[in-house]
Short mmCIF file of C-alpha atoms in Angstrom, two decimals:
data_model
loop_
_atom_site.label_atom_id
_atom_site.label_comp_id
_atom_site.label_asym_id
_atom_site.label_seq_id
_atom_site.Cartn_x
_atom_site.Cartn_y
_atom_site.Cartn_z
CA UNK A 1 -51.49 37.61 -7.10
CA UNK A 2 -50.74 40.34 -9.40
CA UNK A 3 -50.57 42.90 -6.71
CA UNK A 4 -47.70 40.85 -4.60
CA UNK A 5 -45.94 39.98 -8.06
CA UNK A 6 -46.08 44.14 -8.41
CA UNK A 7 -44.88 44.39 -4.60
CA UNK A 8 -42.17 42.19 -4.89
CA UNK A 9 -40.82 43.30 -8.44
CA UNK A 10 -36.94 44.24 -7.99
CA UNK A 11 -36.64 42.15 -4.63
CA UNK A 12 -35.19 39.07 -5.93
CA UNK A 13 -38.41 37.16 -5.28
CA UNK A 14 -40.53 36.03 -7.83
CA UNK A 15 -44.27 35.15 -7.37
CA UNK A 16 -46.14 33.19 -10.00
CA UNK A 17 -49.23 31.67 -10.01
CA UNK A 18 -49.77 28.51 -12.13
CA UNK A 19 -53.16 27.24 -13.41
CA UNK A 20 -52.06 23.99 -14.67
CA UNK A 21 -55.24 22.51 -16.10
CA UNK A 22 -55.86 18.82 -15.64
CA UNK A 23 -52.67 16.80 -14.89
CA UNK A 24 -51.61 13.21 -14.69
CA UNK A 25 -51.43 12.54 -11.17
CA UNK A 26 -52.20 9.74 -8.53
CA UNK A 27 -54.55 11.98 -7.25
CA UNK A 28 -56.16 12.53 -10.81
CA UNK A 29 -56.87 8.30 -10.67
CA UNK A 30 -57.37 8.48 -6.78
CA UNK A 31 -60.03 10.77 -7.44
CA UNK A 32 -61.55 8.54 -10.70
CA UNK A 33 -61.29 11.27 -13.27
CA UNK A 34 -60.44 9.07 -15.72
CA UNK A 35 -62.56 10.78 -18.43
CA UNK A 36 -64.18 13.65 -16.63
CA UNK A 37 -62.61 16.22 -18.55
CA UNK A 38 -63.06 17.50 -22.14
CA UNK A 39 -59.29 18.05 -22.49
CA UNK A 40 -56.40 16.03 -22.18
CA UNK A 41 -54.47 15.78 -19.09
CA UNK A 42 -51.14 17.36 -19.20
CA UNK A 43 -47.87 15.46 -17.59
CA UNK A 44 -46.50 16.98 -14.63
CA UNK A 45 -43.36 17.29 -16.71
CA UNK A 46 -45.03 19.35 -19.21
CA UNK A 47 -46.35 21.37 -16.26
CA UNK A 48 -43.19 22.27 -14.82
CA UNK A 49 -41.65 22.94 -17.88
CA UNK A 50 -44.26 25.86 -18.22
CA UNK A 51 -43.54 26.99 -14.92
CA UNK A 52 -39.66 27.02 -15.47
CA UNK A 53 -40.32 29.23 -18.29
CA UNK A 54 -42.60 31.53 -17.05
CA UNK A 55 -40.86 32.34 -14.16
CA UNK A 56 -39.59 35.82 -13.65
CA UNK A 57 -41.81 36.92 -16.66
CA UNK A 58 -45.25 36.93 -15.83
CA UNK A 59 -47.52 37.32 -12.28
CA UNK A 60 -49.04 33.86 -13.56
CA UNK A 61 -48.99 31.04 -16.66
CA UNK A 62 -51.60 28.74 -17.91
CA UNK A 63 -50.13 25.19 -19.19
CA UNK A 64 -51.11 23.88 -22.82
CA UNK A 65 -52.38 25.32 -25.79
CA UNK A 66 -55.94 23.38 -24.87
CA UNK A 67 -56.32 25.17 -21.33
CA UNK A 68 -55.44 28.53 -22.72
CA UNK A 69 -58.19 28.32 -25.10
CA UNK A 70 -60.67 27.02 -22.84
CA UNK A 71 -59.58 29.70 -20.35
CA UNK A 72 -60.58 32.54 -23.12
CA UNK A 73 -63.63 31.31 -23.78
CA UNK A 74 -64.39 30.62 -20.40
CA UNK A 75 -63.45 34.15 -19.67
CA UNK A 76 -66.04 35.09 -22.41
CA UNK A 77 -68.88 33.12 -20.74
CA UNK A 78 -71.70 34.72 -18.22
CA UNK A 79 -70.45 33.60 -14.98
CA UNK A 80 -73.98 32.22 -13.98
CA UNK A 81 -73.49 29.59 -17.14
CA UNK A 82 -69.94 29.31 -15.99
CA UNK A 83 -70.94 28.18 -12.17
CA UNK A 84 -73.45 26.12 -13.32
CA UNK A 85 -71.21 24.06 -15.78
CA UNK A 86 -68.76 23.57 -12.69
CA UNK A 87 -71.41 22.47 -10.68
CA UNK A 88 -72.23 19.88 -12.91
CA UNK A 89 -68.19 18.87 -14.19
CA UNK A 90 -67.47 18.36 -10.20
CA UNK A 91 -70.20 17.35 -8.84
CA UNK A 92 -69.83 14.55 -6.31
CA UNK A 93 -70.95 11.14 -7.03
#
C-alpha cells in the first residue's frame, strides 16, 4: 500500500488503506458478533470521518484511539502468539 501511495504521489490520485477495527454494521449483527470483541465497536460515521480526515495525508489510517493502542501492542507480540489469539477469536461455531 505504501508503495502505491508513493508511486501515485503528485498524480492527483490518492491512496489510503483504512483499518477500521470493529464497526457497527448489519454484517456485525448478521455474523452474531455482538460481544466478540474487547474494544467497543465504532460507528460507520466515525470511520468515514476518520477516513476523510486522513485522505491526502498518509498511506494508511487506524480508526479510533482504542484500535490504535491495540494495534501498537499487537505489533509488539510474537507473531505465533498473535496468530493463536486470532484463531481463537475468529473460530467458527
